[in-house]
Tab-separated table of C-alpha atoms and ligand atoms in Angstrom:
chain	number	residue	atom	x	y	z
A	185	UNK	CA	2.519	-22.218	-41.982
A	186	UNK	CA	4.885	-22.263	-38.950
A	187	UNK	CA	5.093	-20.802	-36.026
A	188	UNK	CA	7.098	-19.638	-33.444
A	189	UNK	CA	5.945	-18.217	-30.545
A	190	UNK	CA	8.181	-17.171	-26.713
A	191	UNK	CA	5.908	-17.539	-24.019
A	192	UNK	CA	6.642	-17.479	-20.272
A	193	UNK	CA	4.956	-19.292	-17.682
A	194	UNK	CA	5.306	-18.772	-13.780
A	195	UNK	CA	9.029	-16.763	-14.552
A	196	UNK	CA	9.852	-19.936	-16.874
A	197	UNK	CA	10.438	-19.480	-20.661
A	198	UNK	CA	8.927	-22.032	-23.299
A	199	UNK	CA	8.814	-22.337	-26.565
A	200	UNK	CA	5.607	-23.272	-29.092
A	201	UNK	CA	5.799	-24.277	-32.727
A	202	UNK	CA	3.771	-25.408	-35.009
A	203	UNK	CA	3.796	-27.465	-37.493
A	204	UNK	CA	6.021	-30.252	-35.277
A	205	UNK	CA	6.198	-33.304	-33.751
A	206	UNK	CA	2.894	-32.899	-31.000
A	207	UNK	CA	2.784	-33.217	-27.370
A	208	UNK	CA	-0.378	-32.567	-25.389
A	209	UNK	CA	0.642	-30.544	-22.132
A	210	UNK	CA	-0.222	-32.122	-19.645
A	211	UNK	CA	-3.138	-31.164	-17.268
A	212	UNK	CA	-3.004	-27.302	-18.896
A	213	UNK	CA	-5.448	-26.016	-21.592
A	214	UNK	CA	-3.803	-23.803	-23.928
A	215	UNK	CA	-6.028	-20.646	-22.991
A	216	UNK	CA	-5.210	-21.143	-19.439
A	217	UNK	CA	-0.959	-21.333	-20.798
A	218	UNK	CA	-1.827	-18.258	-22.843
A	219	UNK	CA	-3.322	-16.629	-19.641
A	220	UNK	CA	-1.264	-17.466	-17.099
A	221	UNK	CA	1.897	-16.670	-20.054
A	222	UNK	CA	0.804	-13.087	-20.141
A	223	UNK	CA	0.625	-12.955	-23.539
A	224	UNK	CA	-2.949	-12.147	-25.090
A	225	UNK	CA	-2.160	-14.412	-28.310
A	226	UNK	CA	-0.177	-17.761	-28.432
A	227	UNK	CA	0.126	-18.937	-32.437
A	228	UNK	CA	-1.148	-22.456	-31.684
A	229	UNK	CA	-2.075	-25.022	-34.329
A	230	UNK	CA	-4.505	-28.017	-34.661
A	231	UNK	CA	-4.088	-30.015	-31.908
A	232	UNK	CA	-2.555	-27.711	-29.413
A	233	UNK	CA	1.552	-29.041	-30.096
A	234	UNK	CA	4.137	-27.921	-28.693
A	235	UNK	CA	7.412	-28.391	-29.592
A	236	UNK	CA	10.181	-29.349	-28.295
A	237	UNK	CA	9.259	-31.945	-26.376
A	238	UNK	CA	7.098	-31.559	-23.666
A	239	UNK	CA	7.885	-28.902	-20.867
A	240	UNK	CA	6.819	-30.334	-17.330
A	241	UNK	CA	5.183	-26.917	-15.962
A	242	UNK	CA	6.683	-25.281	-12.699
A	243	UNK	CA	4.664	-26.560	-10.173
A	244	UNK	CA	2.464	-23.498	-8.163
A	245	UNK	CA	2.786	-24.967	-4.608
A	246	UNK	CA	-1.494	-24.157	-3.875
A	247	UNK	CA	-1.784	-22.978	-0.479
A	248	UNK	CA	-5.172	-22.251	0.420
A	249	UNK	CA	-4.776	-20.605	3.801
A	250	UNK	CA	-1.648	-18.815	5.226
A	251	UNK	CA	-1.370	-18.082	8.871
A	252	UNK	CA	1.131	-15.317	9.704
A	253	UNK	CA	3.673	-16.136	12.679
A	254	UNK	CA	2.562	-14.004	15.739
A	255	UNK	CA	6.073	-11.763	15.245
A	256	UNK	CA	7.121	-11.866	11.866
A	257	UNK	CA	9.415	-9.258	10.931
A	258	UNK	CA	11.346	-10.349	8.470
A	259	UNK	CA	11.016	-7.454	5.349
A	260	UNK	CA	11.354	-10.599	2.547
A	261	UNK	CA	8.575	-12.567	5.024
A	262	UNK	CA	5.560	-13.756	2.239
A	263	UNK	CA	3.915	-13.574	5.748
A	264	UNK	CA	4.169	-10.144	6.320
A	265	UNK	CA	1.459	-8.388	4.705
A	266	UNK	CA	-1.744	-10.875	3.861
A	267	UNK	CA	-4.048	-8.516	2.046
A	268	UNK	CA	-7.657	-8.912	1.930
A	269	UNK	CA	-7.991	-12.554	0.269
A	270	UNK	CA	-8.842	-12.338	-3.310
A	271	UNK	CA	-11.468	-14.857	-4.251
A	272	UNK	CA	-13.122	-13.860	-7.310
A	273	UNK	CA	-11.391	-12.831	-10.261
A	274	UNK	CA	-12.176	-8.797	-11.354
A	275	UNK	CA	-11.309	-9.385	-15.168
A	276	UNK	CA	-13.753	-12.905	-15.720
A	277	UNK	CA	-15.070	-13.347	-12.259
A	278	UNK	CA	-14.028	-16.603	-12.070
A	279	UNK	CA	-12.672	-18.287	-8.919
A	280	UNK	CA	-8.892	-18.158	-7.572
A	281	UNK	CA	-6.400	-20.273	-6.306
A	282	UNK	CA	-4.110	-19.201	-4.021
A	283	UNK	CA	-0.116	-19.915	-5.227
A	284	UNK	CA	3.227	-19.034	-4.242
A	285	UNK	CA	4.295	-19.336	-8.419
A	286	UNK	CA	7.728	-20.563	-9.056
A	287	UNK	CA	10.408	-17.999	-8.961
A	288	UNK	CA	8.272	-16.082	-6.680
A	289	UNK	CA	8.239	-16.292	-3.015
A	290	UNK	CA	5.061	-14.268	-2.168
A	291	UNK	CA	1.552	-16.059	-1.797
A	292	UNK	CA	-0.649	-15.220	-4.865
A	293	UNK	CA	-4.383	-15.241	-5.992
A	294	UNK	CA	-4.659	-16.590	-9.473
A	295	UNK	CA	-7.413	-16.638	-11.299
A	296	UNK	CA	-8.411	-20.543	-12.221
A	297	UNK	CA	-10.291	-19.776	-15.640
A	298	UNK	CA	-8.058	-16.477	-16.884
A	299	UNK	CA	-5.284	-17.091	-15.221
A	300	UNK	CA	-4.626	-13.603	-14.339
A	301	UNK	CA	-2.056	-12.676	-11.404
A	302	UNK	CA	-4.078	-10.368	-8.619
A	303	UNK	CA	-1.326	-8.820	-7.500
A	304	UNK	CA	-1.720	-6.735	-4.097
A	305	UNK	CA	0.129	-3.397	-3.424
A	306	UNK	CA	0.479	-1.395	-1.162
A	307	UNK	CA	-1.426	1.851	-0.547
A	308	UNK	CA	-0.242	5.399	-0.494
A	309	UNK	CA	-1.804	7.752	2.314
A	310	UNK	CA	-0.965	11.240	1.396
A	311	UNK	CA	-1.446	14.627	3.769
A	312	UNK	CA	-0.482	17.705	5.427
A	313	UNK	CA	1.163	18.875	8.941
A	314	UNK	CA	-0.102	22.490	8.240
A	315	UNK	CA	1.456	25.165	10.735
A	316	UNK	CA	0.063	28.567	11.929
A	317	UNK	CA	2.975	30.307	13.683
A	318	UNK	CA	3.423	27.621	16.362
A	319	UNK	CA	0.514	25.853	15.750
A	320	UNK	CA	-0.402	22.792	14.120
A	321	UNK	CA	-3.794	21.832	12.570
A	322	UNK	CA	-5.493	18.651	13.575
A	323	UNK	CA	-9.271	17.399	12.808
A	324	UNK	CA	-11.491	15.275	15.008
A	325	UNK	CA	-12.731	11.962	12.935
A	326	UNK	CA	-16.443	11.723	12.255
A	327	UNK	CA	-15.725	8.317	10.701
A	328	UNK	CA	-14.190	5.073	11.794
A	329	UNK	CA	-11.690	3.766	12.489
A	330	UNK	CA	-10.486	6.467	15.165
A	331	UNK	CA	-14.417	8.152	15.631
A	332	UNK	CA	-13.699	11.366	17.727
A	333	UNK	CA	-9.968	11.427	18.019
A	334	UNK	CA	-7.461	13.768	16.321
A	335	UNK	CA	-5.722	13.706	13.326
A	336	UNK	CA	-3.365	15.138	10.256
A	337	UNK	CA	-5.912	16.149	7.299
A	338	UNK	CA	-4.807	12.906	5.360
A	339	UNK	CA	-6.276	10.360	3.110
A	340	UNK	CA	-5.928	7.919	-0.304
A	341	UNK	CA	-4.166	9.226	-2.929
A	342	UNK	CA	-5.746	9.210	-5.567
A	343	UNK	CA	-4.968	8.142	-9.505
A	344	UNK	CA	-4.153	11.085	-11.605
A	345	UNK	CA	-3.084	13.245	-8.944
A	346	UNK	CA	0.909	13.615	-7.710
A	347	UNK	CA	1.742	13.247	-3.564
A	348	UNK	CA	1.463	16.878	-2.625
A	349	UNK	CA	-1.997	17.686	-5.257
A	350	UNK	CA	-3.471	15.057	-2.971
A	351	UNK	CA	-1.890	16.194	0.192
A	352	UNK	CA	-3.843	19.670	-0.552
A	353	UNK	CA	-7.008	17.915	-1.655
A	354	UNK	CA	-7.437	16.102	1.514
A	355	UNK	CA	-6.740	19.314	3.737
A	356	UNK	CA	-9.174	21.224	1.875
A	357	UNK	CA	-11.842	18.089	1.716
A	358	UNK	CA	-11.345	17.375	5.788
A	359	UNK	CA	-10.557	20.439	7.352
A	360	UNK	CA	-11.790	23.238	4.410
A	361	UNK	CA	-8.245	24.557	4.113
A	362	UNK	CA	-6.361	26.242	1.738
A	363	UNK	CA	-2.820	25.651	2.141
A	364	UNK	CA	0.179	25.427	-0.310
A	365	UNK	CA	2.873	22.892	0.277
A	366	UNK	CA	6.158	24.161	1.997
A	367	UNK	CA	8.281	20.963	2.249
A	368	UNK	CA	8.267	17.072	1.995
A	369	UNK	CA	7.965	15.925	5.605
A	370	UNK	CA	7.744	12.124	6.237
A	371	UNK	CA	7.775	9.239	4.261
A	372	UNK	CA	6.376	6.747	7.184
A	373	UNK	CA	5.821	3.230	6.114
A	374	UNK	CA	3.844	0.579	8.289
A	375	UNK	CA	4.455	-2.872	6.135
A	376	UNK	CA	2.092	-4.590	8.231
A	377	UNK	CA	-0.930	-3.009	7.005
A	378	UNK	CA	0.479	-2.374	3.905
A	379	UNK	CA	-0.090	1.653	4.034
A	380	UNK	CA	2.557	4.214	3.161
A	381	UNK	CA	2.372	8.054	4.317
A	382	UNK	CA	3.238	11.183	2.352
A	383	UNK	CA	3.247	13.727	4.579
A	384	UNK	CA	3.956	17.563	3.801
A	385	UNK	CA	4.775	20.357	5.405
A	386	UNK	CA	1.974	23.514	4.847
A	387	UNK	CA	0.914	26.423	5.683
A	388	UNK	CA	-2.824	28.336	5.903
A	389	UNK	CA	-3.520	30.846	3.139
A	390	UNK	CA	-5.873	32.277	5.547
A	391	UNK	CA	-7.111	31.505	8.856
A	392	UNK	CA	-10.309	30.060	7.413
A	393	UNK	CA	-11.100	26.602	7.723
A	394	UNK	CA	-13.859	24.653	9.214
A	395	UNK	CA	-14.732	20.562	9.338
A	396	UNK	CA	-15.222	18.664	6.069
A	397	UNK	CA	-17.598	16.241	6.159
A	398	UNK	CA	-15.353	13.247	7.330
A	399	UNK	CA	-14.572	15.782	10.216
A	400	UNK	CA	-16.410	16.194	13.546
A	401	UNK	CA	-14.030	19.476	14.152
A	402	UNK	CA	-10.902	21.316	13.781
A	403	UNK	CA	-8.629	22.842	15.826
A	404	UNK	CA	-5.053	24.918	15.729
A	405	UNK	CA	-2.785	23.543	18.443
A	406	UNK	CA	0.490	25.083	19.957
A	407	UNK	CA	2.715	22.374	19.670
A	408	UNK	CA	3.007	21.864	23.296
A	409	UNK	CA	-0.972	21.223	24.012
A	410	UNK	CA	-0.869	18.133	20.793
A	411	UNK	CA	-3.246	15.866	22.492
A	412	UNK	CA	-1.489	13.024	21.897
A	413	UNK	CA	-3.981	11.075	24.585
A	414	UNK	CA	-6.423	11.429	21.567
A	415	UNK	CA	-4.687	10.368	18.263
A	416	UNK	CA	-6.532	8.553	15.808
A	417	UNK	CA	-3.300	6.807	14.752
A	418	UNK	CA	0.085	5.607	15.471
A	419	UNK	CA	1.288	7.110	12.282
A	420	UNK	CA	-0.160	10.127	13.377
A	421	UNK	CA	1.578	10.365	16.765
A	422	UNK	CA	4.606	9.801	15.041
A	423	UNK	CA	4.609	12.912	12.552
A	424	UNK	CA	3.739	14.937	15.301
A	425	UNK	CA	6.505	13.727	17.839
A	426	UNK	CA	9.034	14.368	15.315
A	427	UNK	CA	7.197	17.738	14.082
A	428	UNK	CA	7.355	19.139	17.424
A	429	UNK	CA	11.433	18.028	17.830
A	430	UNK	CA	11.629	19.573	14.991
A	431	UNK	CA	10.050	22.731	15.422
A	432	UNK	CA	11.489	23.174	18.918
A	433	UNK	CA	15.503	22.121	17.993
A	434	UNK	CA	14.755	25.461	15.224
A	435	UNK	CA	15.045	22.903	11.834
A	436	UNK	CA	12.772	20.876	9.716
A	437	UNK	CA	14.120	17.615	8.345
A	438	UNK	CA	12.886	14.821	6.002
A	439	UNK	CA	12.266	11.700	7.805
A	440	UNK	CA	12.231	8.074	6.804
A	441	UNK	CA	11.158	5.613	9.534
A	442	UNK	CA	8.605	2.174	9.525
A	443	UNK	CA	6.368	1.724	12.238
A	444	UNK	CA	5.807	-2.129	13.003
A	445	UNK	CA	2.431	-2.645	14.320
A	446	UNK	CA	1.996	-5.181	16.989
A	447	UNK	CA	-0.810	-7.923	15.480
A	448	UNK	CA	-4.203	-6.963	16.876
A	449	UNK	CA	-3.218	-3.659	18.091
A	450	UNK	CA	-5.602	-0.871	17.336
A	451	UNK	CA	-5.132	1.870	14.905
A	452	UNK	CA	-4.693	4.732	17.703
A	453	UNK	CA	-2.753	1.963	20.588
A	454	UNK	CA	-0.115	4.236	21.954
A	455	UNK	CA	2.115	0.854	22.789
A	456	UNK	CA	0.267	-0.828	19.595
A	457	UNK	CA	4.017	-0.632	17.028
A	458	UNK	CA	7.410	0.745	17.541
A	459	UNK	CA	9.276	3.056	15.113
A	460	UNK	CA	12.361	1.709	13.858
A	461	UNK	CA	14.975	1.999	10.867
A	462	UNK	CA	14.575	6.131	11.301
A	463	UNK	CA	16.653	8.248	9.178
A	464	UNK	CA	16.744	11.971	8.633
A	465	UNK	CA	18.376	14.595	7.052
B	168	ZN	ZN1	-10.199	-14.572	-14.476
């Protein structure tokens, strides 16, 4: 019986047959190929041939540590966002090596047994700037980072829930709110840490609300008494500085903007990133 089979290795294409003239791949099992191919089943024959003759794999440059350059801001930088280093695999739990694969120019962890690609996204942060007449609603942190400063009810979005279902989840699970969504607010992205935020505009159904457990208090503030002395984060500071222009020039926009944190520069530093690349409508 023959075979032919398309399989892809680091963004290169090759093709297997069998029956034909054999040649051993070099230095590569065929599970690992069929792994790091993305395909769950190569057709392979006795012998492991491959056919035509043999395809020298695209080498994956191993890199084992990466140290970013103190000011990197380049957006296509492979430096610019080193996630937390992946050294197990999650499907087999066998060990990685870390690769920049060929036609790629980001650092990945690949899995040495599987072959699996841990690829690592960024995260979505998803909340609320909820207004009371000229008022905005802030809680206190009862957890790190940021323990007993100020912030928007925000938090993780989670899966199986759109931008503004988890906007209202984390007012009502951090401040014990019940708000409905007005208006998208901000879209602020900080590339360093790999975090994006969602932020809404809202407003109270009522004027009941009280801490959640991840909150130490809340608080209405007119928009001209924002302690902004005592923001958990830059993001934070942000929304609020362009909330209160808003509010005060009488319009609401949408705002874009990227806040490049300075490298060891904590989350609530009030010098600790600039705001750049701001658009708004
Ligand atoms: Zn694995």
């Amino acid at each position: 019986m023959a075979g032919l089979v398309l399989a892809r290795v680091c963004g290169v294409p090759f093709v297997l047959m069998h029956p034909a003239p054999c040649f051993r791949m070099p230095n590569m099992s065929m599970s690992r190929l069929s792994a790091l191919s993305g395909f769950q089943t190569l057709f392979i024959g006795p012998g492991q041939c491959m056919f035509p003759p043999p395809v020298v794999l695209p080498p994956c440059t191993s890199v084992q540590s990466v140290s970013p350059p103190a000011e990197s801001t380049t957006s296509t930088s492979i430096y610019r966002v080193i996630g937390p280093k992946v050294s197990f695999c999650s499907k087999c739990g066998g060990p990685t090596e870390h690769c920049i694969p060929d036609g790629e120019e980001r650092l990945r962890a690949i899995c040495k047994s599987c072959g699996i690609v841990h690829y690592q996204n960024p995260k979505m942060v998803v909340g609320c700037v909820v207004a009371h007449e000229d008022k905005v609603l802030l809680c206190r942190r009862s957890i790190e980072p940021s323990y007993g400063l100020w912030t928007l009810p925000a938090g993780y979005l989670e899966l199986g829930e759109s931008a503004a279902e988890g906007a209202v989840r984390e007012t009502w699970e951090e401040a014990i709110a019940a708000v409905d969504i007005e208006a998208p607010f901000a879209l602020l992205d900080i590339p360093r840490i790999g975090l994006s935020y969602i932020l809404f505009r809202a407003k109270l159904r009522t004027l009941d609300f009280s801490p959640g457990i991840e909150s130490l208090d809340c608080a209405l503030f007119h928009i001209d008494d924002i302690p902004f002395d005592q923001v958990a984060f830059s993001s934070v500071t942000v929304a609020l500085q362009l909330y209160v222009e808003d509010y005060k020039a009488g319009r609401f926009k949408v705002h874009h903007g990227v806040l490049d944190k300075r490298m060891g520069s904590s989350p609530s530093d009030p010098s600790g990133y600039t705001f750049r690349d701001h658009i708004s409508n």
